[in-house]
CSV table of C-alpha atoms in Angstrom, one decimal:
chain,number,residue,atom,x,y,z
A,1243,MET,CA,16.2,24.5,-7.4
A,1244,THR,CA,13.0,26.2,-7.4
A,1245,GLY,CA,11.6,24.4,-10.7
A,1246,SER,CA,13.2,21.1,-9.6
A,1247,ARG,CA,10.7,21.3,-6.7
A,1248,ASN,CA,7.9,22.5,-9.8
A,1249,TRP,CA,9.0,19.0,-11.3
A,1250,LYS,CA,8.5,17.0,-8.5
A,1251,LYS,CA,5.4,18.5,-6.9
A,1252,ARG,CA,3.5,18.7,-11.1
A,1253,TRP,CA,4.8,15.0,-11.7
A,1254,LEU,CA,5.4,13.3,-8.1
A,1255,PRO,CA,3.3,11.7,-5.4
A,1256,ASN,CA,4.3,13.2,-2.0
A,1257,GLN,CA,3.7,10.3,-0.2
A,1258,HIS,CA,7.2,8.7,0.2
A,1259,GLY,CA,5.8,6.2,2.8
A,1260,ALA,CA,3.2,4.9,0.1
A,1261,TRP,CA,6.1,2.9,-2.7
A,1262,ALA,CA,6.4,0.2,0.0
A,1263,MET,CA,2.7,-0.4,-0.2
A,1264,LEU,CA,2.5,-0.4,-4.1
A,1265,VAL,CA,5.2,-2.0,-4.4
A,1266,VAL,CA,5.8,-4.7,-1.6
A,1267,PRO,CA,2.5,-7.1,-3.1
A,1268,PHE,CA,3.2,-6.7,-6.3
A,1269,VAL,CA,6.7,-8.2,-6.4
A,1270,VAL,CA,5.4,-10.8,-3.9
A,1271,GLY,CA,1.9,-11.4,-5.9
A,1272,ALA,CA,4.2,-12.1,-9.1
A,1273,LEU,CA,7.0,-13.9,-7.0
A,1274,THR,CA,4.7,-16.6,-5.5
A,1275,ARG,CA,2.6,-17.0,-9.3
A,1276,GLN,CA,6.2,-17.7,-10.3
A,1277,ARG,CA,6.9,-19.7,-8.0
A,1278,ALA,CA,3.4,-21.5,-8.4
A,1279,THR,CA,2.6,-21.7,-12.7
A,1280,GLY,CA,5.4,-19.5,-13.8
A,1281,LEU,CA,4.5,-16.0,-14.2
A,1282,PRO,CA,3.0,-14.4,-17.7
A,1283,LEU,CA,3.4,-11.7,-19.5
A,1284,TRP,CA,1.0,-9.2,-18.9
A,1285,TRP,CA,2.5,-8.6,-15.6
A,1286,ILE,CA,4.5,-6.5,-17.1
A,1287,PRO,CA,2.3,-3.3,-18.9
A,1288,LEU,CA,0.8,-4.1,-15.3
A,1289,ALA,CA,3.5,-3.1,-13.5
A,1290,VAL,CA,3.5,-0.1,-15.3
A,1291,LEU,CA,-0.1,0.3,-15.3
A,1292,TRP,CA,0.5,-0.5,-11.7
A,1293,ILE,CA,2.5,2.0,-10.6
A,1294,VAL,CA,0.9,4.8,-13.3
A,1295,GLY,CA,-2.0,4.6,-12.3
A,1296,TYR,CA,-1.0,5.2,-8.9
A,1297,CYS,CA,0.5,8.9,-10.6
A,1298,LEU,CA,-2.6,9.4,-11.9
A,1299,PHE,CA,-4.5,8.5,-8.8
A,1300,ALA,CA,-2.6,10.9,-6.5
A,1301,GLN,CA,-2.6,13.8,-8.7
A,1302,THR,CA,-5.9,13.3,-8.8
A,1303,VAL,CA,-6.1,14.0,-5.2
A,1304,THR,CA,-4.2,16.8,-5.6
A,1305,TRP,CA,-6.6,18.0,-8.6
A,1306,ILE,CA,-9.4,17.4,-6.3
A,1307,LYS,CA,-8.0,19.9,-3.1
A,1308,THR,CA,-6.5,22.2,-5.4
A,1309,PRO,CA,-8.6,25.9,-6.0
A,1310,ALA,CA,-9.7,26.1,-9.6
A,1311,ARG,CA,-7.6,28.5,-10.6
A,1312,ARG,CA,-4.5,26.8,-9.9
A,1313,ARG,CA,-5.3,23.4,-11.6
A,1314,ALA,CA,-3.7,24.6,-15.1
A,1315,GLY,CA,-0.3,23.1,-14.0
A,1316,LEU,CA,-1.8,19.5,-12.8
A,1317,ARG,CA,-3.6,19.5,-16.5
A,1318,THR,CA,-0.6,18.0,-18.6
A,1319,PRO,CA,0.6,15.4,-16.2
A,1320,ILE,CA,-3.0,13.7,-15.5
A,1321,LEU,CA,-3.2,13.8,-19.1
A,1322,THR,CA,0.0,11.7,-19.4
A,1323,TYR,CA,-0.4,9.5,-16.7
A,1324,LEU,CA,-4.2,9.0,-18.5
A,1325,ALA,CA,-2.3,8.4,-21.8
A,1326,VAL,CA,0.1,5.6,-20.5
A,1327,CYS,CA,-2.3,3.8,-18.7
A,1328,ALA,CA,-5.1,3.6,-21.8
A,1329,ALA,CA,-1.8,2.3,-23.2
A,1330,SER,CA,-0.8,-0.4,-21.0
A,1331,GLY,CA,-4.8,-1.4,-20.2
A,1332,LEU,CA,-4.1,-2.2,-24.5
A,1333,ALA,CA,-1.5,-3.9,-24.4
A,1334,ILE,CA,-2.8,-6.4,-20.6
A,1335,LEU,CA,-5.9,-6.6,-23.6
A,1336,ALA,CA,-3.6,-8.1,-26.0
A,1337,LEU,CA,-2.0,-10.2,-24.0
A,1338,HIS,CA,-4.4,-12.0,-21.5
A,1339,GLY,CA,-8.3,-10.3,-23.2
A,1340,LEU,CA,-10.7,-9.2,-20.6
A,1341,CYS,CA,-10.1,-11.2,-18.2
A,1342,LEU,CA,-8.4,-9.6,-15.3
A,1343,ALA,CA,-11.4,-7.2,-15.3
A,1344,VAL,CA,-13.2,-9.3,-13.0
A,1345,TRP,CA,-10.4,-7.6,-10.4
A,1346,LEU,CA,-12.4,-4.3,-10.4
A,1347,VAL,CA,-15.1,-5.4,-8.9
A,1348,GLY,CA,-12.8,-5.2,-5.9
A,1349,PHE,CA,-10.5,-2.3,-6.8
A,1350,VAL,CA,-13.0,0.7,-7.6
A,1351,PRO,CA,-15.4,0.3,-4.7
A,1352,LEU,CA,-12.5,1.4,-3.0
A,1353,VAL,CA,-11.1,4.2,-5.0
A,1354,VAL,CA,-14.4,5.5,-5.3
A,1355,VAL,CA,-14.7,5.4,-1.3
A,1356,ALA,CA,-10.3,7.4,-1.5
A,1357,LEU,CA,-11.6,9.9,-3.4
A,1358,ALA,CA,-14.5,10.6,-1.4
A,1359,LEU,CA,-12.8,11.0,1.6
A,1360,VAL,CA,-10.8,13.6,-0.4
A,1361,ARG,CA,-13.9,15.5,-1.0
A,1362,ASN,CA,-14.8,15.2,2.6
A,1363,HIS,CA,-11.4,16.6,3.1
A,1364,GLU,CA,-10.7,13.2,5.3
A,1365,GLU,CA,-7.5,11.6,3.2
A,1366,ARG,CA,-5.6,11.6,5.9
A,1367,SER,CA,-7.8,9.5,8.2
A,1368,VAL,CA,-7.4,6.2,9.1
A,1369,THR,CA,-10.5,5.2,7.0
A,1370,SER,CA,-8.6,6.2,4.1
A,1371,GLY,CA,-5.7,4.8,5.2
A,1372,MET,CA,-7.2,1.3,5.2
A,1373,THR,CA,-8.8,1.3,1.7
A,1374,THR,CA,-5.6,2.5,0.3
A,1375,VAL,CA,-3.6,-0.3,1.7
A,1376,ALA,CA,-6.4,-2.8,0.5
A,1377,ALA,CA,-6.5,-1.9,-3.1
A,1378,ALA,CA,-2.5,-2.5,-2.5
A,1379,CYS,CA,-2.8,-5.7,-0.8
A,1380,LEU,CA,-5.5,-7.1,-3.4
A,1381,MET,CA,-2.7,-6.6,-6.0
A,1382,PHE,CA,-1.7,-9.3,-4.7
A,1383,TYR,CA,-4.2,-11.3,-5.9
A,1384,VAL,CA,-4.2,-10.0,-9.1
A,1385,LEU,CA,-0.8,-11.7,-9.5
A,1386,ARG,CA,-1.3,-14.6,-8.0
A,1387,CYS,CA,-4.5,-15.4,-9.3
A,1388,GLY,CA,-4.5,-13.6,-12.8
A,1389,GLY,CA,-7.6,-13.2,-14.2
A,1390,TRP,CA,-11.1,-15.9,-15.1
A,1391,PRO,CA,-11.5,-17.9,-13.7
A,1392,PRO,CA,-8.8,-17.6,-11.4
A,1393,LEU,CA,-5.9,-19.5,-10.1
A,1394,ALA,CA,-6.4,-20.5,-6.5
A,1395,PRO,CA,-4.2,-19.3,-4.4
A,1396,GLY,CA,-4.5,-22.1,-1.2
A,1397,LEU,CA,-4.0,-21.6,1.7
A,1398,HIS,CA,-0.3,-20.5,1.8
A,1399,ASP,CA,-0.7,-18.1,-0.5
A,1400,GLY,CA,-3.5,-16.5,0.7
A,1401,LEU,CA,-3.0,-15.9,4.0
A,1402,THR,CA,0.0,-13.9,2.5
A,1403,GLY,CA,-2.0,-11.9,1.5
A,1404,LEU,CA,-4.7,-11.1,4.5
A,1405,LEU,CA,-1.2,-10.8,6.5
A,1406,LEU,CA,0.9,-8.1,4.4
A,1407,TYR,CA,-3.0,-5.8,4.9
A,1408,GLY,CA,-2.0,-6.6,8.4
A,1409,TYR,CA,1.0,-5.5,8.4
A,1410,PHE,CA,0.6,-2.2,6.0
A,1411,ALA,CA,-2.3,-1.6,7.7
A,1412,GLY,CA,-0.6,-1.5,11.1
A,1413,THR,CA,2.0,1.4,9.6
A,1414,VAL,CA,-0.9,3.3,9.3
A,1415,LEU,CA,-1.9,3.2,12.5
A,1416,HIS,CA,2.0,3.7,13.4
A,1417,VAL,CA,3.0,5.9,12.2
A,1418,LYS,CA,0.0,7.8,12.9
A,1419,SER,CA,1.0,7.6,15.9
A,1420,LEU,CA,4.0,9.1,16.1
A,1421,ILE,CA,2.9,12.4,13.8
A,1422,ARG,CA,-0.1,13.9,13.3
A,1423,GLU,CA,-1.8,12.5,16.6
A,1424,ARG,CA,1.3,11.5,18.8
A,1425,ASN,CA,-0.5,13.9,21.4
A,1426,ASP,CA,-3.3,11.3,21.2
A,1427,PRO,CA,-2.9,8.8,23.7
A,1428,ALA,CA,-6.5,6.6,22.1
A,1429,ALA,CA,-3.8,6.6,18.6
A,1430,ALA,CA,-1.0,4.9,20.6
A,1431,ARG,CA,-3.5,2.7,21.7
A,1432,ASN,CA,-4.7,1.2,18.9
A,1433,SER,CA,-1.5,1.3,17.1
A,1434,VAL,CA,-0.6,-1.5,20.2
A,1435,LEU,CA,-3.8,-3.5,19.9
A,1436,TRP,CA,-3.8,-3.6,16.1
A,1437,HIS,CA,0.1,-5.5,16.1
A,1438,ALA,CA,-1.1,-7.5,19.1
A,1439,ALA,CA,-3.8,-8.9,17.1
A,1440,TRP,CA,-2.2,-9.9,14.0
A,1441,PHE,CA,1.0,-11.2,16.1
A,1442,ALA,CA,-2.1,-13.6,18.1
A,1443,ALA,CA,-3.0,-14.2,14.4
A,1444,ALA,CA,-0.1,-15.3,13.4
A,1445,VAL,CA,0.4,-17.6,16.2
A,1446,VAL,CA,-2.9,-19.0,15.5
A,1447,LEU,CA,-2.4,-19.4,11.8
A,1448,CYS,CA,1.6,-19.3,11.1
A,1449,GLY,CA,2.5,-21.9,14.3
A,1450,PRO,CA,2.2,-26.1,14.9
A,1451,TRP,CA,-1.4,-25.7,15.2
A,1452,LEU,CA,-2.8,-24.5,11.7
A,1453,GLY,CA,0.1,-24.2,10.5
A,1454,THR,CA,-0.8,-22.4,7.0
A,1455,GLY,CA,1.7,-19.7,6.7
A,1456,SER,CA,4.9,-19.2,7.1
A,1457,PRO,CA,6.2,-19.4,10.6
A,1458,TRP,CA,8.9,-16.5,9.9
A,1459,TRP,CA,5.2,-14.5,10.2
A,1460,ILE,CA,5.3,-15.3,13.6
A,1461,VAL,CA,8.3,-13.3,14.9
A,1462,PHE,CA,7.4,-10.9,12.2
A,1463,PHE,CA,4.9,-9.5,13.9
A,1464,ALA,CA,6.2,-10.0,16.9
A,1465,VAL,CA,8.8,-7.4,15.8
A,1466,ALA,CA,6.3,-5.0,13.9
A,1467,LEU,CA,4.7,-5.1,17.3
A,1468,ALA,CA,7.9,-4.8,19.5
A,1469,ARG,CA,9.0,-1.9,17.1
A,1470,THR,CA,5.4,0.5,17.9
A,1471,THR,CA,5.5,0.0,21.4
A,1472,ALA,CA,9.3,1.0,21.8
A,1473,MET,CA,8.9,3.9,19.2
A,1474,LYS,CA,6.0,5.0,21.2
A,1475,ARG,CA,7.3,4.5,24.9
A,1476,LEU,CA,11.0,6.5,23.2
A,1477,GLN,CA,9.1,9.1,22.2
A,1478,ASP,CA,7.0,10.0,25.0
A,1479,ASN,CA,10.1,10.1,26.8
A,1480,GLY,CA,11.4,12.7,24.7
A,1481,LEU,CA,13.1,11.3,22.2
A,1482,PRO,CA,11.4,12.4,18.4
A,1483,PHE,CA,11.3,10.8,15.3
A,1484,ARG,CA,11.1,12.4,12.1
A,1485,PRO,CA,9.3,11.2,9.4
A,1486,GLY,CA,12.8,9.8,7.6
A,1487,THR,CA,13.4,7.7,10.2
A,1488,LEU,CA,10.5,6.1,10.2
A,1489,GLY,CA,10.9,5.4,6.9
A,1490,VAL,CA,14.4,3.7,7.3
A,1491,VAL,CA,12.2,1.3,10.0
A,1492,GLU,CA,9.7,0.6,7.5
A,1493,ILE,CA,12.3,-0.1,4.4
A,1494,VAL,CA,13.7,-3.3,6.4
A,1495,LEU,CA,10.2,-4.4,7.6
A,1496,SER,CA,9.3,-3.9,4.1
A,1497,ALA,CA,12.1,-6.3,3.0
A,1498,ALA,CA,11.6,-8.9,5.5
A,1499,ALA,CA,7.7,-8.7,4.7
A,1500,ILE,CA,9.1,-9.8,1.3
A,1501,ALA,CA,11.2,-12.8,2.6
A,1502,CYS,CA,8.5,-13.5,4.8
A,1503,GLY,CA,5.8,-14.0,2.0
A,1504,LEU,CA,8.2,-16.1,-0.2
A,1505,THR,CA,9.1,-19.0,2.5
């Protein structure tokens, strides 16, 4: 049992909530691209690169935070992930050339900022969370728009990526207000204000006035706002929420986000 735990610690990221953030924008981007023009084969090695690349990033973060004398156990996972990422990159290059490399203009600064925050012991900060969410949601546009010249996503699909960012960034604030910053009234207030602002944006952008997105986003953000308000009130009244409970709620909302992104 101990060996199993050690293996997981060495090889698998311990940020369980990150998986929905990784998967949902990728899936919605792929399915909207399929609907628009058909999905090219390079999405398969890109999926491997995306998931394994996240594992590489997470283990790099662990490497930075680990004292030098204890880093030896991380070397094999990091080198393995590097090799898989390199192979995936070569497969993308063979299928699509260098066209997708244009997106590095967006990803590289976000990764640099995220690692700099780790160096400054701020990996749990709101800024760090918003940065990683931005990288995750940028992948939606990689799938939807492809390489160079990019395929224009149109107003509907272009807005979908932004709304996904609104949801996942709000989740960062929501979880912090219930776990690490549960005793800070400002954290709860920021979470409610963020969700209220995105609900208002959804009403304007997806309502009858502009109609550039699915009206289901209005319902979605209304539910997200109600969830963060109600759960914080319940917690203040003595009902604690475990991370697992929060995870179940976010799995349901993530599935709903996929549905909204495809309508």
